[in-house]
PDB file of C-alpha atoms in Angstrom:
ATOM      1  CA  MET A 540     -41.214 -48.713  24.659  1.00 54.00           C
ATOM      2  CA  ASP A 541     -41.481 -46.094  27.439  1.00 76.00           C
ATOM      3  CA  TYR A 542     -43.220 -42.738  27.201  1.00 78.00           C
ATOM      4  CA  PHE A 543     -40.055 -40.818  26.357  1.00 80.00           C
ATOM      5  CA  ASP A 544     -39.253 -43.129  23.436  1.00 83.00           C
ATOM      6  CA  ILE A 545     -42.818 -42.647  22.186  1.00 85.00           C
ATOM      7  CA  LEU A 546     -42.417 -38.864  22.445  1.00 87.00           C
ATOM      8  CA  VAL A 547     -39.123 -38.941  20.510  1.00 88.00           C
ATOM      9  CA  SER A 548     -40.727 -41.101  17.830  1.00 89.00           C
ATOM     10  CA  ILE A 549     -43.666 -38.693  17.487  1.00 89.00           C
ATOM     11  CA  LEU A 550     -41.328 -35.680  17.345  1.00 92.00           C
ATOM     12  CA  GLY A 551     -39.263 -37.337  14.604  1.00 91.00           C
ATOM     13  CA  SER A 552     -42.433 -38.004  12.626  1.00 92.00           C
ATOM     14  CA  THR A 553     -43.549 -34.423  13.263  1.00 93.00           C
ATOM     15  CA  VAL A 554     -40.434 -33.036  11.589  1.00 94.00           C
ATOM     16  CA  ARG A 555     -40.734 -35.345   8.596  1.00 93.00           C
ATOM     17  CA  LEU A 556     -44.444 -34.639   8.082  1.00 92.00           C
ATOM     18  CA  SER A 557     -43.980 -30.874   8.458  1.00 95.00           C
ATOM     19  CA  ILE A 558     -41.431 -30.399   5.668  1.00 95.00           C
ATOM     20  CA  PRO A 559     -43.824 -30.368   2.655  1.00 95.00           C
ATOM     21  CA  LEU A 560     -46.137 -28.084   4.645  1.00 95.00           C
ATOM     22  CA  ILE A 561     -43.317 -25.616   5.367  1.00 96.00           C
ATOM     23  CA  PHE A 562     -42.179 -25.401   1.735  1.00 97.00           C
ATOM     24  CA  THR A 563     -45.746 -25.079   0.459  1.00 96.00           C
ATOM     25  CA  ALA A 564     -46.877 -22.562   3.070  1.00 95.00           C
ATOM     26  CA  LEU A 565     -43.832 -20.379   2.323  1.00 96.00           C
ATOM     27  CA  ALA A 566     -44.746 -20.621  -1.360  1.00 96.00           C
ATOM     28  CA  GLY A 567     -48.235 -19.359  -0.590  1.00 95.00           C
ATOM     29  CA  LEU A 568     -46.728 -16.641   1.608  1.00 95.00           C
ATOM     30  CA  PHE A 569     -44.792 -15.081  -1.276  1.00 95.00           C
ATOM     31  CA  SER A 570     -47.707 -15.329  -3.691  1.00 94.00           C
ATOM     32  CA  GLU A 571     -50.376 -14.001  -1.359  1.00 92.00           C
ATOM     33  CA  ARG A 572     -48.167 -11.237   0.030  1.00 92.00           C
ATOM     34  CA  ALA A 573     -48.049  -9.975  -3.551  1.00 92.00           C
ATOM     35  CA  GLY A 574     -51.853 -10.053  -3.790  1.00 91.00           C
ATOM     36  CA  VAL A 575     -52.214 -13.296  -5.759  1.00 93.00           C
ATOM     37  CA  PHE A 576     -54.220 -15.984  -3.978  1.00 92.00           C
ATOM     38  CA  ASP A 577     -52.868 -19.411  -4.862  1.00 91.00           C
ATOM     39  CA  ILE A 578     -55.278 -22.278  -4.258  1.00 92.00           C
ATOM     40  CA  GLY A 579     -53.211 -24.234  -6.789  1.00 93.00           C
ATOM     41  CA  LEU A 580     -50.444 -25.057  -4.296  1.00 95.00           C
ATOM     42  CA  GLU A 581     -51.820 -28.587  -4.024  1.00 95.00           C
ATOM     43  CA  GLY A 582     -51.660 -29.139  -7.786  1.00 95.00           C
ATOM     44  CA  LYS A 583     -48.150 -27.729  -8.133  1.00 96.00           C
ATOM     45  CA  MET A 584     -46.903 -29.945  -5.322  1.00 96.00           C
ATOM     46  CA  LEU A 585     -48.476 -33.005  -6.950  1.00 96.00           C
ATOM     47  CA  ALA A 586     -47.089 -32.178 -10.392  1.00 96.00           C
ATOM     48  CA  ALA A 587     -43.630 -31.599  -8.914  1.00 96.00           C
ATOM     49  CA  ALA A 588     -43.787 -34.946  -7.122  1.00 96.00           C
ATOM     50  CA  PHE A 589     -44.594 -36.773 -10.359  1.00 96.00           C
ATOM     51  CA  ALA A 590     -41.945 -34.913 -12.384  1.00 96.00           C
ATOM     52  CA  SER A 591     -39.229 -35.467  -9.767  1.00 96.00           C
ATOM     53  CA  ALA A 592     -39.975 -39.178  -9.386  1.00 96.00           C
ATOM     54  CA  THR A 593     -40.027 -39.645 -13.156  1.00 95.00           C
ATOM     55  CA  ALA A 594     -36.759 -37.783 -13.725  1.00 96.00           C
ATOM     56  CA  ALA A 595     -35.038 -39.533 -10.818  1.00 96.00           C
ATOM     57  CA  TYR A 596     -36.119 -42.925 -12.180  1.00 95.00           C
ATOM     58  CA  LEU A 597     -34.920 -42.141 -15.707  1.00 94.00           C
ATOM     59  CA  THR A 598     -31.598 -40.541 -14.723  1.00 94.00           C
ATOM     60  CA  GLY A 599     -30.837 -42.180 -11.396  1.00 93.00           C
ATOM     61  CA  SER A 600     -30.091 -38.749  -9.929  1.00 94.00           C
ATOM     62  CA  PRO A 601     -32.084 -37.042  -7.169  1.00 95.00           C
ATOM     63  CA  TRP A 602     -30.737 -33.693  -8.332  1.00 96.00           C
ATOM     64  CA  ALA A 603     -32.256 -34.231 -11.771  1.00 96.00           C
ATOM     65  CA  GLY A 604     -35.498 -35.080  -9.997  1.00 96.00           C
ATOM     66  CA  LEU A 605     -35.333 -31.876  -7.958  1.00 96.00           C
ATOM     67  CA  ALA A 606     -34.630 -29.777 -11.053  1.00 97.00           C
ATOM     68  CA  SER A 607     -37.534 -31.389 -12.913  1.00 96.00           C
ATOM     69  CA  GLY A 608     -39.901 -30.911  -9.977  1.00 96.00           C
ATOM     70  CA  ILE A 609     -38.996 -27.236  -9.700  1.00 97.00           C
ATOM     71  CA  GLY A 610     -39.290 -26.725 -13.462  1.00 97.00           C
ATOM     72  CA  VAL A 611     -42.743 -28.288 -13.741  1.00 97.00           C
ATOM     73  CA  SER A 612     -44.021 -26.459 -10.671  1.00 97.00           C
ATOM     74  CA  MET A 613     -42.783 -23.113 -12.005  1.00 97.00           C
ATOM     75  CA  ALA A 614     -44.448 -23.878 -15.353  1.00 97.00           C
ATOM     76  CA  PHE A 615     -47.771 -24.335 -13.546  1.00 96.00           C
ATOM     77  CA  SER A 616     -47.104 -21.065 -11.730  1.00 96.00           C
ATOM     78  CA  LEU A 617     -46.688 -19.314 -15.067  1.00 96.00           C
ATOM     79  CA  VAL A 618     -50.048 -20.702 -16.165  1.00 96.00           C
ATOM     80  CA  HIS A 619     -51.612 -19.362 -12.980  1.00 95.00           C
ATOM     81  CA  GLY A 620     -49.916 -16.010 -13.524  1.00 94.00           C
ATOM     82  CA  PHE A 621     -51.045 -15.797 -17.143  1.00 95.00           C
ATOM     83  CA  ALA A 622     -54.642 -16.518 -16.174  1.00 94.00           C
ATOM     84  CA  SER A 623     -54.882 -14.340 -13.069  1.00 93.00           C
ATOM     85  CA  ILE A 624     -52.316 -11.563 -13.637  1.00 93.00           C
ATOM     86  CA  THR A 625     -52.093 -11.020 -17.386  1.00 92.00           C
ATOM     87  CA  ASN A 626     -55.729 -11.825 -18.180  1.00 92.00           C
ATOM     88  CA  ARG A 627     -57.064 -10.698 -14.774  1.00 90.00           C
ATOM     89  CA  GLY A 628     -59.037 -13.908 -14.328  1.00 89.00           C
ATOM     90  CA  ASN A 629     -60.479 -15.167 -11.077  1.00 91.00           C
ATOM     91  CA  GLN A 630     -57.540 -16.354  -8.983  1.00 92.00           C
ATOM     92  CA  ILE A 631     -59.532 -18.962  -7.078  1.00 92.00           C
ATOM     93  CA  VAL A 632     -60.908 -20.535 -10.258  1.00 94.00           C
ATOM     94  CA  SER A 633     -57.436 -20.577 -11.817  1.00 93.00           C
ATOM     95  CA  GLY A 634     -55.967 -22.304  -8.769  1.00 94.00           C
ATOM     96  CA  VAL A 635     -58.707 -24.916  -8.631  1.00 95.00           C
ATOM     97  CA  ALA A 636     -58.237 -25.596 -12.356  1.00 95.00           C
ATOM     98  CA  ILE A 637     -54.524 -26.190 -11.749  1.00 96.00           C
ATOM     99  CA  ASN A 638     -55.351 -28.686  -8.998  1.00 95.00           C
ATOM    100  CA  PHE A 639     -57.699 -30.636 -11.271  1.00 95.00           C
ATOM    101  CA  ALA A 640     -55.253 -30.505 -14.194  1.00 95.00           C
ATOM    102  CA  ALA A 641     -52.354 -31.770 -12.064  1.00 95.00           C
ATOM    103  CA  ALA A 642     -54.422 -34.580 -10.543  1.00 93.00           C
ATOM    104  CA  GLY A 643     -55.606 -35.728 -13.968  1.00 93.00           C
ATOM    105  CA  LEU A 644     -52.303 -35.375 -15.821  1.00 94.00           C
ATOM    106  CA  THR A 645     -50.220 -37.212 -13.222  1.00 94.00           C
ATOM    107  CA  ALA A 646     -52.657 -40.138 -13.161  1.00 92.00           C
ATOM    108  CA  VAL A 647     -52.963 -40.381 -16.950  1.00 93.00           C
ATOM    109  CA  LEU A 648     -49.260 -39.913 -17.709  1.00 93.00           C
ATOM    110  CA  GLY A 649     -48.236 -42.272 -14.928  1.00 92.00           C
ATOM    111  CA  GLN A 650     -50.441 -45.029 -16.326  1.00 91.00           C
ATOM    112  CA  ALA A 651     -49.425 -44.343 -19.933  1.00 90.00           C
ATOM    113  CA  TRP A 652     -45.682 -44.308 -19.246  1.00 91.00           C
ATOM    114  CA  PHE A 653     -45.232 -46.912 -16.514  1.00 91.00           C
ATOM    115  CA  ARG A 654     -48.375 -49.098 -16.530  1.00 87.00           C
ATOM    116  CA  GLN A 655     -48.437 -49.351 -12.737  1.00 87.00           C
ATOM    117  CA  GLY A 656     -51.815 -47.855 -11.931  1.00 83.00           C
ATOM    118  CA  GLY A 657     -50.662 -44.248 -12.077  1.00 84.00           C
ATOM    119  CA  ARG A 658     -47.562 -44.675  -9.919  1.00 88.00           C
ATOM    120  CA  THR A 659     -43.914 -44.603 -10.913  1.00 92.00           C
ATOM    121  CA  PRO A 660     -41.449 -47.476 -10.413  1.00 92.00           C
ATOM    122  CA  GLY A 661     -39.621 -47.668  -7.098  1.00 92.00           C
ATOM    123  CA  LEU A 662     -36.359 -45.761  -6.823  1.00 92.00           C
ATOM    124  CA  PRO A 663     -33.029 -47.169  -5.643  1.00 92.00           C
ATOM    125  CA  ALA A 664     -31.291 -45.518  -2.706  1.00 91.00           C
ATOM    126  CA  ASP A 665     -28.851 -43.536  -4.857  1.00 92.00           C
ATOM    127  CA  ALA A 666     -31.739 -41.926  -6.781  1.00 93.00           C
ATOM    128  CA  ARG A 667     -33.235 -40.494  -3.582  1.00 94.00           C
ATOM    129  CA  PHE A 668     -32.219 -37.920  -0.997  1.00 93.00           C
ATOM    130  CA  GLY A 669     -30.941 -40.122   1.795  1.00 90.00           C
ATOM    131  CA  PRO A 670     -30.535 -39.388   5.505  1.00 90.00           C
ATOM    132  CA  ILE A 671     -27.653 -37.232   6.722  1.00 89.00           C
ATOM    133  CA  HIS A 672     -26.137 -38.277  10.042  1.00 86.00           C
ATOM    134  CA  LEU A 673     -24.804 -35.246  11.846  1.00 85.00           C
ATOM    135  CA  PRO A 674     -21.480 -35.373  13.720  1.00 86.00           C
ATOM    136  CA  GLY A 675     -21.655 -36.759  17.221  1.00 80.00           C
ATOM    137  CA  ALA A 676     -25.010 -38.516  16.838  1.00 74.00           C
ATOM    138  CA  GLU A 677     -23.617 -41.928  17.835  1.00 77.00           C
ATOM    139  CA  LEU A 678     -21.502 -40.482  20.651  1.00 78.00           C
ATOM    140  CA  LEU A 679     -24.470 -38.673  22.200  1.00 76.00           C
ATOM    141  CA  HIS A 680     -26.888 -41.554  21.800  1.00 76.00           C
ATOM    142  CA  ASP A 681     -26.573 -42.726  25.412  1.00 76.00           C
ATOM    143  CA  VAL A 682     -26.800 -39.235  26.926  1.00 81.00           C
ATOM    144  CA  PRO A 683     -30.179 -38.939  28.699  1.00 81.00           C
ATOM    145  CA  VAL A 684     -32.831 -36.825  26.933  1.00 82.00           C
ATOM    146  CA  ILE A 685     -30.409 -34.911  24.674  1.00 84.00           C
ATOM    147  CA  GLY A 686     -28.914 -37.972  22.969  1.00 83.00           C
ATOM    148  CA  PRO A 687     -32.099 -39.594  21.623  1.00 84.00           C
ATOM    149  CA  ILE A 688     -33.539 -36.223  20.543  1.00 85.00           C
ATOM    150  CA  TYR A 689     -30.340 -35.282  18.707  1.00 85.00           C
ATOM    151  CA  MET A 690     -29.998 -38.684  17.049  1.00 85.00           C
ATOM    152  CA  HIS A 691     -33.610 -39.380  16.081  1.00 84.00           C
ATOM    153  CA  VAL A 692     -35.126 -35.898  15.662  1.00 88.00           C
ATOM    154  CA  ILE A 693     -32.334 -33.502  14.649  1.00 89.00           C
ATOM    155  CA  SER A 694     -29.921 -35.916  12.950  1.00 88.00           C
ATOM    156  CA  GLY A 695     -30.775 -38.552  10.366  1.00 87.00           C
ATOM    157  CA  ASN A 696     -32.926 -36.335   8.145  1.00 91.00           C
ATOM    158  CA  ASN A 697     -32.404 -35.743   4.441  1.00 93.00           C
ATOM    159  CA  LEU A 698     -31.014 -32.590   2.841  1.00 94.00           C
ATOM    160  CA  LEU A 699     -34.424 -31.150   1.940  1.00 95.00           C
ATOM    161  CA  THR A 700     -35.447 -31.238   5.600  1.00 95.00           C
ATOM    162  CA  TYR A 701     -32.609 -28.928   6.588  1.00 95.00           C
ATOM    163  CA  LEU A 702     -33.246 -26.719   3.549  1.00 96.00           C
ATOM    164  CA  ALA A 703     -36.877 -26.290   4.629  1.00 96.00           C
ATOM    165  CA  PHE A 704     -35.874 -24.913   8.018  1.00 96.00           C
ATOM    166  CA  LEU A 705     -33.193 -22.764   6.381  1.00 96.00           C
ATOM    167  CA  ALA A 706     -35.824 -21.354   4.007  1.00 96.00           C
ATOM    168  CA  VAL A 707     -37.758 -19.842   6.930  1.00 96.00           C
ATOM    169  CA  PRO A 708     -35.188 -17.217   8.066  1.00 96.00           C
ATOM    170  CA  LEU A 709     -34.209 -16.692   4.437  1.00 97.00           C
ATOM    171  CA  SER A 710     -37.831 -15.903   3.535  1.00 96.00           C
ATOM    172  CA  TRP A 711     -38.071 -13.525   6.507  1.00 96.00           C
ATOM    173  CA  TRP A 712     -34.919 -11.737   5.354  1.00 96.00           C
ATOM    174  CA  VAL A 713     -36.144 -11.457   1.761  1.00 96.00           C
ATOM    175  CA  LEU A 714     -39.577 -10.138   2.765  1.00 94.00           C
ATOM    176  CA  TYR A 715     -38.487  -7.689   5.462  1.00 94.00           C
ATOM    177  CA  ARG A 716     -34.894  -6.730   4.681  1.00 94.00           C
ATOM    178  CA  THR A 717     -34.663  -6.420   0.882  1.00 94.00           C
ATOM    179  CA  ARG A 718     -36.014  -3.983  -1.674  1.00 94.00           C
ATOM    180  CA  PHE A 719     -37.754  -6.826  -3.471  1.00 93.00           C
ATOM    181  CA  GLY A 720     -39.549  -7.843  -0.275  1.00 93.00           C
ATOM    182  CA  LEU A 721     -40.627  -4.280   0.486  1.00 93.00           C
ATOM    183  CA  ARG A 722     -42.078  -3.876  -2.993  1.00 93.00           C
ATOM    184  CA  LEU A 723     -43.674  -7.320  -2.819  1.00 93.00           C
ATOM    185  CA  ARG A 724     -45.525  -6.484   0.381  1.00 92.00           C
ATOM    186  CA  ALA A 725     -46.475  -3.066  -0.969  1.00 92.00           C
ATOM    187  CA  VAL A 726     -47.997  -4.494  -4.143  1.00 93.00           C
ATOM    188  CA  GLY A 727     -50.162  -6.768  -2.007  1.00 90.00           C
ATOM    189  CA  GLU A 728     -51.456  -3.846   0.027  1.00 90.00           C
ATOM    190  CA  ASN A 729     -51.678  -0.994  -2.466  1.00 89.00           C
ATOM    191  CA  PRO A 730     -50.720  -1.852  -6.057  1.00 90.00           C
ATOM    192  CA  GLY A 731     -51.834   1.572  -7.264  1.00 87.00           C
ATOM    193  CA  ALA A 732     -49.180   3.295  -5.146  1.00 88.00           C
ATOM    194  CA  VAL A 733     -46.528   0.887  -6.419  1.00 89.00           C
ATOM    195  CA  ASP A 734     -47.557   1.574 -10.007  1.00 87.00           C
ATOM    196  CA  THR A 735     -47.460   5.334  -9.381  1.00 87.00           C
ATOM    197  CA  ALA A 736     -43.857   4.949  -8.190  1.00 87.00           C
ATOM    198  CA  GLY A 737     -42.979   3.549 -11.623  1.00 87.00           C
ATOM    199  CA  ILE A 738     -42.682  -0.092 -10.553  1.00 88.00           C
ATOM    200  CA  SER A 739     -44.363  -2.774 -12.666  1.00 90.00           C
ATOM    201  CA  VAL A 740     -47.116  -4.454 -10.646  1.00 92.00           C
ATOM    202  CA  THR A 741     -47.380  -7.231 -13.226  1.00 92.00           C
ATOM    203  CA  TRP A 742     -43.672  -8.074 -13.136  1.00 93.00           C
ATOM    204  CA  LEU A 743     -43.605  -8.076  -9.332  1.00 94.00           C
ATOM    205  CA  ARG A 744     -46.577 -10.422  -9.121  1.00 94.00           C
ATOM    206  CA  TYR A 745     -45.087 -12.734 -11.732  1.00 96.00           C
ATOM    207  CA  ARG A 746     -41.879 -12.962  -9.719  1.00 95.00           C
ATOM    208  CA  ALA A 747     -43.908 -13.749  -6.617  1.00 95.00           C
ATOM    209  CA  VAL A 748     -45.787 -16.634  -8.249  1.00 95.00           C
ATOM    210  CA  LEU A 749     -42.515 -17.949  -9.718  1.00 96.00           C
ATOM    211  CA  VAL A 750     -40.985 -18.021  -6.236  1.00 96.00           C
ATOM    212  CA  ALA A 751     -44.096 -19.891  -5.112  1.00 96.00           C
ATOM    213  CA  GLY A 752     -43.601 -22.413  -7.896  1.00 96.00           C
ATOM    214  CA  PHE A 753     -39.929 -22.778  -6.977  1.00 97.00           C
ATOM    215  CA  LEU A 754     -40.776 -23.644  -3.358  1.00 97.00           C
ATOM    216  CA  CYS A 755     -43.613 -25.991  -4.349  1.00 96.00           C
ATOM    217  CA  GLY A 756     -41.059 -27.834  -6.457  1.00 96.00           C
ATOM    218  CA  PHE A 757     -39.119 -28.608  -3.300  1.00 97.00           C
ATOM    219  CA  SER A 758     -42.207 -29.824  -1.453  1.00 96.00           C
ATOM    220  CA  GLY A 759     -43.261 -32.146  -4.269  1.00 96.00           C
ATOM    221  CA  THR A 760     -39.740 -33.493  -4.649  1.00 96.00           C
ATOM    222  CA  TYR A 761     -39.594 -34.172  -0.924  1.00 96.00           C
ATOM    223  CA  LEU A 762     -42.796 -36.215  -1.077  1.00 95.00           C
ATOM    224  CA  ALA A 763     -41.671 -38.382  -3.994  1.00 94.00           C
ATOM    225  CA  ILE A 764     -37.931 -38.955  -3.642  1.00 94.00           C
ATOM    226  CA  ALA A 765     -37.065 -38.076  -0.035  1.00 93.00           C
ATOM    227  CA  GLN A 766     -39.959 -39.147   2.160  1.00 92.00           C
ATOM    228  CA  SER A 767     -41.007 -41.880  -0.285  1.00 91.00           C
ATOM    229  CA  ALA A 768     -39.311 -43.912  -3.013  1.00 92.00           C
ATOM    230  CA  ALA A 769     -41.831 -43.381  -5.829  1.00 92.00           C
ATOM    231  CA  PHE A 770     -44.740 -41.257  -6.938  1.00 94.00           C
ATOM    232  CA  ILE A 771     -48.137 -42.569  -5.835  1.00 92.00           C
ATOM    233  CA  ASN A 772     -51.376 -41.356  -7.365  1.00 90.00           C
ATOM    234  CA  ASN A 773     -52.675 -38.300  -5.446  1.00 89.00           C
ATOM    235  CA  MET A 774     -49.836 -38.584  -2.931  1.00 91.00           C
ATOM    236  CA  SER A 775     -50.120 -34.913  -1.881  1.00 89.00           C
ATOM    237  CA  ALA A 776     -53.390 -35.944  -0.161  1.00 85.00           C
ATOM    238  CA  GLY A 777     -54.574 -32.431   0.649  1.00 87.00           C
ATOM    239  CA  LYS A 778     -51.265 -31.146   2.039  1.00 90.00           C
ATOM    240  CA  GLY A 779     -51.544 -28.045  -0.139  1.00 91.00           C
ATOM    241  CA  TYR A 780     -54.798 -27.126   1.555  1.00 89.00           C
ATOM    242  CA  ILE A 781     -53.337 -27.808   5.009  1.00 88.00           C
ATOM    243  CA  ALA A 782     -50.411 -25.523   4.103  1.00 92.00           C
ATOM    244  CA  LEU A 783     -52.921 -22.812   3.170  1.00 90.00           C
ATOM    245  CA  ALA A 784     -54.598 -23.306   6.544  1.00 86.00           C
ATOM    246  CA  ALA A 785     -51.193 -22.989   8.247  1.00 88.00           C
ATOM    247  CA  LEU A 786     -50.515 -19.806   6.280  1.00 91.00           C
ATOM    248  CA  ILE A 787     -53.773 -18.237   7.447  1.00 87.00           C
ATOM    249  CA  PHE A 788     -53.274 -19.518  10.993  1.00 83.00           C
ATOM    250  CA  ALA A 789     -49.819 -17.868  11.018  1.00 87.00           C
ATOM    251  CA  LYS A 790     -51.243 -14.592   9.653  1.00 87.00           C
ATOM    252  CA  TRP A 791     -48.894 -14.552   6.637  1.00 90.00           C
ATOM    253  CA  ARG A 792     -45.623 -14.333   8.619  1.00 92.00           C
ATOM    254  CA  PRO A 793     -42.647 -16.651   7.970  1.00 94.00           C
ATOM    255  CA  VAL A 794     -41.653 -17.799  11.469  1.00 94.00           C
ATOM    256  CA  PRO A 795     -45.248 -18.353  12.665  1.00 93.00           C
ATOM    257  CA  VAL A 796     -45.782 -20.257   9.391  1.00 94.00           C
ATOM    258  CA  MET A 797     -43.060 -22.705  10.406  1.00 95.00           C
ATOM    259  CA  LEU A 798     -44.519 -23.071  13.906  1.00 93.00           C
ATOM    260  CA  ALA A 799     -48.021 -23.635  12.514  1.00 90.00           C
ATOM    261  CA  CYS A 800     -46.706 -26.285  10.123  1.00 93.00           C
ATOM    262  CA  LEU A 801     -44.912 -28.025  12.994  1.00 93.00           C
ATOM    263  CA  LEU A 802     -48.139 -27.949  15.004  1.00 88.00           C
ATOM    264  CA  PHE A 803     -50.127 -29.449  12.124  1.00 88.00           C
ATOM    265  CA  GLY A 804     -47.358 -31.980  11.509  1.00 90.00           C
ATOM    266  CA  PHE A 805     -47.507 -32.968  15.183  1.00 89.00           C
ATOM    267  CA  LEU A 806     -51.269 -33.478  14.946  1.00 84.00           C
ATOM    268  CA  ASP A 807     -50.759 -35.691  11.885  1.00 84.00           C
ATOM    269  CA  ALA A 808     -48.012 -37.685  13.618  1.00 87.00           C
ATOM    270  CA  PHE A 809     -50.136 -38.066  16.746  1.00 83.00           C
ATOM    271  CA  ALA A 810     -53.084 -39.226  14.618  1.00 80.00           C
ATOM    272  CA  ASN A 811     -50.869 -41.916  13.057  1.00 80.00           C
ATOM    273  CA  PHE A 812     -49.712 -43.001  16.518  1.00 81.00           C
ATOM    274  CA  MET A 813     -53.273 -43.199  17.868  1.00 76.00           C
ATOM    275  CA  GLN A 814     -54.544 -45.494  15.125  1.00 74.00           C
ATOM    276  CA  GLY A 815     -56.072 -48.573  16.734  1.00 69.00           C
ATOM    277  CA  LYS A 816     -55.321 -47.367  20.281  1.00 71.00           C
ATOM    278  CA  SER A 817     -57.891 -46.845  23.007  1.00 70.00           C
ATOM    279  CA  VAL A 818     -58.064 -43.937  25.444  1.00 68.00           C
ATOM    280  CA  PRO A 819     -59.055 -44.932  29.007  1.00 70.00           C
ATOM    281  CA  GLY A 820     -62.657 -43.972  29.706  1.00 68.00           C
ATOM    282  CA  ILE A 821     -63.293 -43.011  26.063  1.00 69.00           C
ATOM    283  CA  GLY A 822     -62.332 -45.977  23.923  1.00 68.00           C
ATOM    284  CA  GLU A 823     -60.840 -45.834  20.448  1.00 72.00           C
ATOM    285  CA  VAL A 824     -60.727 -42.263  19.142  1.00 70.00           C
ATOM    286  CA  PRO A 825     -61.244 -41.838  15.357  1.00 75.00           C
ATOM    287  CA  VAL A 826     -58.042 -40.479  13.793  1.00 71.00           C
ATOM    288  CA  GLN A 827     -60.178 -38.161  11.639  1.00 76.00           C
ATOM    289  CA  ILE A 828     -60.644 -35.976  14.720  1.00 77.00           C
ATOM    290  CA  PHE A 829     -56.915 -35.225  14.819  1.00 72.00           C
ATOM    291  CA  GLN A 830     -56.753 -34.809  11.040  1.00 72.00           C
ATOM    292  CA  ALA A 831     -59.574 -32.250  11.174  1.00 78.00           C
ATOM    293  CA  LEU A 832     -57.953 -30.157  13.929  1.00 74.00           C
ATOM    294  CA  PRO A 833     -55.843 -27.963  11.566  1.00 73.00           C
ATOM    295  CA  TYR A 834     -58.977 -26.869   9.736  1.00 73.00           C
ATOM    296  CA  ILE A 835     -60.932 -26.413  12.974  1.00 77.00           C
ATOM    297  CA  LEU A 836     -58.179 -24.199  14.427  1.00 72.00           C
ATOM    298  CA  THR A 837     -58.075 -22.135  11.238  1.00 70.00           C
ATOM    299  CA  CYS A 838     -61.852 -21.637  11.294  1.00 75.00           C
ATOM    300  CA  VAL A 839     -61.654 -20.556  14.941  1.00 72.00           C
ATOM    301  CA  LEU A 840     -58.991 -18.020  13.991  1.00 65.00           C
ATOM    302  CA  LEU A 841     -60.990 -16.703  11.038  1.00 65.00           C
ATOM    303  CA  ALA A 842     -64.023 -16.355  13.294  1.00 66.00           C
ATOM    304  CA  GLY A 843     -61.991 -13.962  15.426  1.00 60.00           C
ATOM    305  CA  LEU A 844     -62.096 -16.079  18.576  1.00 55.00           C
ATOM    306  CA  ILE A 845     -58.284 -16.077  19.012  1.00 56.00           C
ATOM    307  CA  GLY A 846     -57.342 -12.855  17.277  1.00 60.00           C
ATOM    308  CA  SER A 847     -57.889 -11.926  13.659  1.00 64.00           C
ATOM    309  CA  ALA A 848     -56.287 -12.971  10.376  1.00 67.00           C
ATOM    310  CA  ASN A 849     -56.436 -10.227   7.786  1.00 74.00           C
ATOM    311  CA  PRO A 850     -55.014 -11.053   4.350  1.00 77.00           C
ATOM    312  CA  PRO A 851     -53.226  -8.433   2.222  1.00 81.00           C
ATOM    313  CA  LYS A 852     -55.730  -5.739   1.229  1.00 78.00           C
ATOM    314  CA  ALA A 853     -55.260  -6.261  -2.512  1.00 76.00           C
ATOM    315  CA  GLY A 854     -55.282 -10.058  -2.241  1.00 77.00           C
ATOM    316  CA  GLY A 855     -57.385 -11.809  -4.843  1.00 77.00           C
ATOM    317  CA  VAL A 856     -58.131  -8.595  -6.728  1.00 76.00           C
ATOM    318  CA  PRO A 857     -56.767  -8.221 -10.285  1.00 77.00           C
ATOM    319  CA  TYR A 858     -54.988  -4.915 -10.761  1.00 73.00           C
ATOM    320  CA  VAL A 859     -56.358  -2.654 -13.458  1.00 71.00           C
ATOM    321  CA  LYS A 860     -54.113   0.275 -14.238  1.00 72.00           C
ATOM    322  CA  GLU A 861     -55.894   3.625 -14.127  1.00 64.00           C
ATOM    323  CA  ARG A 862     -55.841   5.685 -17.292  1.00 56.00           C
TER     324      ARG A 862
END
């Protein structure tokens, strides 16, 4: 395998590994733009993965799995909203509680229902989102440079992959070109002014966390029945936290969020490629170095060494209406 083939392989892996990050980071974008910090992205993704795999196994339909994943994730979002919006609880504590609850429930229910150590049974091909081969992929295969990239990176991905990239411009349009997006951003900066204008801060924030749950449903479904063929215990493996890091690194903007997720996905793909390989003059490099880079880059950004990342002014602060 020559260097170009290796590069194409890494780029293909980059796209596949970035998809759950993109969905989850966009979910956090909507929630945090409305002033609700959502540490529970990891738990919602994990719960959605379990629900989608279970429903797809029972029904044989990936669409039933997607609907179940979205439904369960939005239910967890409502719990987070009830704790942090209605009852004005600590948003960080609520999110962490959701992560622990999802990790425990998926393991216990998986063992109780399927008796396979917390995982679900394997899914047949027709119960998963399979690859979509775009027109002309075979014809362009032998074209230098363009052909392999088109066939192995752009074509051959499943439906949720293309939906993830479509969600980026759609999120930008919603946030910056609609009345809902304007109000959403305003409630994250100055909820008092929004309330004075006669707009319900509570209802806006609930809609934001529901959108977050909706998008987390896609990311969990992708993990369980698109990228994989079953739910595996704790299969989210910290991707919710990496998505949060990408969100901060991108300074809460949709297109930079996608680019940050692609960067972190590339680092993950490169770490997988480097396993067991030696670098001349250095030796074998621990893959944990590459896995830690997303967090290191985020810390550098937060330290102000490459610009500044300022969250919405009302983020993490429960709104108390003035009498």
